[in-house]
The first five atom37 places (N, CA, C, CB, O) and aatype in JSON, in Angstrom:
{
  "aatype": [12, 19, 19, 18, 13, 19, 10, 7, 7, 10, 10, 0, 10, 0, 0, 19, 19, 0, 0, 2, 17, 18, 19, 17, 1, 1, 10, 13, 1, 3, 16, 16, 3, 7, 5, 7, 17, 19, 1, 1, 0, 7, 0, 19, 10, 9, 0, 7, 0, 5, 14, 14, 0],
  "atom_mask": [
    [1, 1, 1, 1, 1],
    [1, 1, 1, 1, 1],
    [1, 1, 1, 1, 1],
    [1, 1, 1, 1, 1],
    [1, 1, 1, 1, 1],
    [1, 1, 1, 1, 1],
    [1, 1, 1, 1, 1],
    [1, 1, 1, 0, 1],
    [1, 1, 1, 0, 1],
    [1, 1, 1, 1, 1],
    [1, 1, 1, 1, 1],
    [1, 1, 1, 1, 1],
    [1, 1, 1, 1, 1],
    [1, 1, 1, 1, 1],
    [1, 1, 1, 1, 1],
    [1, 1, 1, 1, 1],
    [1, 1, 1, 1, 1],
    [1, 1, 1, 1, 1],
    [1, 1, 1, 1, 1],
    [1, 1, 1, 1, 1],
    [1, 1, 1, 1, 1],
    [1, 1, 1, 1, 1],
    [1, 1, 1, 1, 1],
    [1, 1, 1, 1, 1],
    [1, 1, 1, 1, 1],
    [1, 1, 1, 1, 1],
    [1, 1, 1, 1, 1],
    [1, 1, 1, 1, 1],
    [1, 1, 1, 1, 1],
    [1, 1, 1, 1, 1],
    [1, 1, 1, 1, 1],
    [1, 1, 1, 1, 1],
    [1, 1, 1, 1, 1],
    [1, 1, 1, 0, 1],
    [1, 1, 1, 1, 1],
    [1, 1, 1, 0, 1],
    [1, 1, 1, 1, 1],
    [1, 1, 1, 1, 1],
    [1, 1, 1, 1, 1],
    [1, 1, 1, 1, 1],
    [1, 1, 1, 1, 1],
    [1, 1, 1, 0, 1],
    [1, 1, 1, 1, 1],
    [1, 1, 1, 1, 1],
    [1, 1, 1, 1, 1],
    [1, 1, 1, 1, 1],
    [1, 1, 1, 1, 1],
    [1, 1, 1, 0, 1],
    [1, 1, 1, 1, 1],
    [1, 1, 1, 1, 1],
    [1, 1, 1, 1, 1],
    [1, 1, 1, 1, 1],
    [1, 1, 1, 1, 1]
  ],
  "atom_positions": [
    [[215.04, 18.94, -6.18], [213.9, 18.36, -5.49], [212.58, 18.92, -6.03], [214.02, 18.6, -4.0], [211.6, 18.2, -6.18]],
    [[212.58, 20.22, -6.32], [211.38, 20.85, -6.86], [211.03, 20.25, -8.22], [211.59, 22.37, -6.98], [209.86, 20.1, -8.56]],
    [[212.06, 19.91, -8.98], [211.84, 19.33, -10.3], [211.07, 18.03, -10.18], [213.19, 19.1, -11.02], [210.2, 17.75, -11.02]],
    [[211.36, 17.22, -9.18], [210.66, 15.95, -8.99], [209.18, 16.18, -8.66], [211.32, 15.14, -7.86], [208.32, 15.43, -9.13]],
    [[208.87, 17.21, -7.86], [207.49, 17.52, -7.56], [206.74, 18.0, -8.8], [207.42, 18.57, -6.46], [205.59, 17.63, -9.01]],
    [[207.39, 18.81, -9.6], [206.77, 19.3, -10.83], [206.53, 18.15, -11.8], [207.65, 20.39, -11.49], [205.45, 18.03, -12.38]],
    [[207.51, 17.3, -11.96], [207.35, 16.14, -12.85], [206.28, 15.19, -12.33], [208.68, 15.4, -13.01], [205.51, 14.64, -13.12]],
    [[206.24, 14.99, -11.02], [205.21, 14.15, -10.43], [203.82, 14.73, -10.65], [0.0, 0.0, 0.0], [202.88, 14.0, -10.95]],
    [[203.69, 16.05, -10.49], [202.4, 16.71, -10.73], [201.97, 16.6, -12.18], [0.0, 0.0, 0.0], [200.8, 16.35, -12.47]],
    [[202.91, 16.78, -13.09], [202.59, 16.64, -14.51], [202.2, 15.2, -14.86], [203.78, 17.07, -15.36], [201.31, 14.98, -15.67]],
    [[202.87, 14.24, -14.25], [202.53, 12.84, -14.48], [201.14, 12.53, -13.95], [203.57, 11.92, -13.81], [200.37, 11.83, -14.61]],
    [[200.81, 13.05, -12.77], [199.48, 12.84, -12.21], [198.41, 13.5, -13.09], [199.41, 13.38, -10.78], [197.36, 12.91, -13.32]],
    [[198.67, 14.71, -13.56], [197.74, 15.4, -14.45], [197.54, 14.61, -15.74], [198.24, 16.81, -14.76], [196.41, 14.49, -16.23]],
    [[198.61, 14.1, -16.3], [198.51, 13.31, -17.53], [197.68, 12.05, -17.3], [199.92, 12.94, -18.05], [196.91, 11.64, -18.18]],
    [[197.82, 11.43, -16.14], [197.04, 10.22, -15.83], [195.56, 10.56, -15.72], [197.54, 9.59, -14.52], [194.72, 9.79, -16.2]],
    [[195.22, 11.68, -15.09], [193.81, 12.07, -14.97], [193.22, 12.39, -16.34], [193.67, 13.29, -14.04], [192.1, 11.98, -16.64]],
    [[193.97, 13.11, -17.16], [193.49, 13.44, -18.51], [193.28, 12.17, -19.32], [194.49, 14.37, -19.24], [192.26, 12.04, -20.01]],
    [[194.21, 11.24, -19.26], [194.08, 9.99, -20.0], [192.89, 9.17, -19.51], [195.37, 9.16, -19.88], [192.17, 8.58, -20.32]],
    [[192.67, 9.13, -18.21], [191.53, 8.39, -17.66], [190.21, 9.02, -18.1], [191.61, 8.33, -16.12], [189.28, 8.3, -18.45]],
    [[190.12, 10.34, -18.07], [188.9, 11.01, -18.51], [188.63, 10.76, -19.99], [188.99, 12.52, -18.24], [187.49, 10.52, -20.38]],
    [[189.66, 10.81, -20.79], [189.51, 10.56, -22.23], [189.02, 9.13, -22.45], [190.84, 10.8, -22.98], [188.12, 8.9, -23.27]],
    [[189.6, 8.17, -21.74], [189.21, 6.77, -21.89], [187.75, 6.56, -21.49], [190.12, 5.87, -21.05], [187.0, 5.88, -22.19]],
    [[187.35, 7.13, -20.35], [185.97, 6.97, -19.89], [185.0, 7.62, -20.87], [185.79, 7.58, -18.48], [183.96, 7.04, -21.18]],
    [[185.32, 8.82, -21.36], [184.45, 9.47, -22.33], [184.32, 8.62, -23.59], [184.98, 10.86, -22.68], [183.23, 8.44, -24.13]],
    [[185.43, 8.09, -24.04], [185.41, 7.28, -25.26], [184.55, 6.04, -25.07], [186.83, 6.88, -25.66], [183.77, 5.71, -25.95]],
    [[184.69, 5.35, -23.94], [183.94, 4.12, -23.71], [182.46, 4.39, -23.47], [184.53, 3.37, -22.53], [181.62, 3.61, -23.91]],
    [[182.12, 5.48, -22.78], [180.72, 5.73, -22.45], [179.94, 6.39, -23.58], [180.63, 6.58, -21.22], [178.76, 6.11, -23.75]],
    [[180.58, 7.26, -24.34], [179.85, 8.05, -25.32], [180.19, 7.69, -26.75], [180.1, 9.5, -25.1], [179.31, 7.31, -27.52]],
    [[181.45, 7.79, -27.12], [181.8, 7.61, -28.53], [181.55, 6.2, -29.01], [183.26, 7.96, -28.75], [181.03, 6.0, -30.11]],
    [[181.89, 5.2, -28.19], [181.74, 3.82, -28.62], [180.31, 3.32, -28.52], [182.64, 2.94, -27.8], [179.96, 2.34, -29.18]],
    [[179.47, 3.96, -27.71], [178.11, 3.45, -27.51], [177.07, 4.17, -28.34], [177.74, 3.54, -26.07], [175.95, 3.69, -28.46]],
    [[177.41, 5.31, -28.91], [176.47, 6.02, -29.78], [177.11, 6.19, -31.14], [176.07, 7.4, -29.18], [178.32, 6.4, -31.25]],
    [[176.3, 6.08, -32.18], [176.86, 6.26, -33.52], [176.54, 7.65, -34.02], [176.3, 5.19, -34.49], [175.38, 8.02, -34.2]],
    [[177.58, 8.41, -34.24], [177.44, 9.78, -34.71], [177.02, 10.72, -33.6], [0.0, 0.0, 0.0], [176.62, 10.29, -32.51]],
    [[177.12, 12.0, -33.89], [176.7, 12.98, -32.9], [175.19, 13.15, -32.97], [177.42, 14.33, -33.11], [174.61, 13.13, -34.05]],
    [[174.6, 13.31, -31.84], [173.15, 13.47, -31.81], [172.67, 13.74, -30.4], [0.0, 0.0, 0.0], [173.46, 14.01, -29.49]],
    [[171.37, 13.67, -30.24], [170.79, 14.0, -28.94], [171.11, 12.95, -27.9], [169.29, 14.16, -29.06], [171.15, 13.27, -26.71]],
    [[171.35, 11.7, -28.3], [171.65, 10.65, -27.32], [172.97, 10.94, -26.62], [171.7, 9.27, -28.01], [173.06, 10.84, -25.4]],
    [[173.97, 11.3, -27.38], [175.28, 11.6, -26.8], [175.21, 12.84, -25.91], [176.33, 11.79, -27.9], [175.78, 12.86, -24.82]],
    [[174.51, 13.86, -26.37], [174.38, 15.07, -25.55], [173.61, 14.79, -24.27], [173.68, 16.19, -26.34], [173.99, 15.29, -23.21]],
    [[172.54, 14.01, -24.36], [171.76, 13.69, -23.16], [172.61, 12.87, -22.18], [170.48, 12.91, -23.54], [172.53, 13.08, -20.97]],
    [[173.4, 11.95, -22.68], [174.28, 11.18, -21.8], [175.32, 12.05, -21.13], [0.0, 0.0, 0.0], [175.63, 11.86, -19.95]],
    [[175.87, 13.0, -21.87], [176.86, 13.9, -21.28], [176.24, 14.75, -20.19], [177.47, 14.8, -22.36], [176.85, 14.97, -19.15]],
    [[175.03, 15.24, -20.42], [174.34, 16.04, -19.4], [174.03, 15.19, -18.19], [173.05, 16.66, -19.96], [174.18, 15.64, -17.05]],
    [[173.61, 13.96, -18.4], [173.31, 13.06, -17.3], [174.55, 12.77, -16.46], [172.72, 11.75, -17.83], [174.49, 12.82, -15.23]],
    [[175.66, 12.47, -17.11], [176.89, 12.18, -16.38], [177.39, 13.42, -15.67], [177.97, 11.64, -17.33], [177.78, 13.34, -14.51]],
    [[177.4, 14.56, -16.34], [177.88, 15.79, -15.73], [176.97, 16.23, -14.58], [177.99, 16.91, -16.77], [177.45, 16.74, -13.57]],
    [[175.68, 16.02, -14.74], [174.73, 16.41, -13.7], [174.73, 15.48, -12.52], [0.0, 0.0, 0.0], [174.23, 15.84, -11.45]],
    [[175.26, 14.27, -12.68], [175.26, 13.29, -11.59], [176.47, 13.44, -10.66], [175.24, 11.89, -12.17], [176.59, 12.7, -9.69]],
    [[177.34, 14.38, -10.96], [178.53, 14.58, -10.13], [178.14, 15.2, -8.8], [179.58, 15.46, -10.85], [177.33, 16.14, -8.78]],
    [[178.68, 14.71, -7.7], [178.36, 15.32, -6.41], [179.0, 16.71, -6.3], [178.84, 14.41, -5.24], [180.04, 16.96, -6.91]],
    [[178.39, 17.61, -5.55], [178.98, 18.94, -5.4], [180.32, 18.88, -4.68], [178.02, 19.86, -4.65], [180.56, 18.0, -3.85]],
    [[181.16, 19.82, -5.01], [182.51, 19.83, -4.42], [182.51, 20.3, -2.99], [183.44, 20.71, -5.22], [183.57, 20.36, -2.36]]
  ]
}
């Protein structure tokens, strides 16, 4: 039974990681060409817009 909880947790973690990667790719990598101040400013804006925990 414990194995199912561990596998479920790993599956949930993998889903969150995949979703974060997809969102980062769509918002930053695909919309800016090359690394530069635009991508960094967008990352700061998105990270700074998160509500406190």
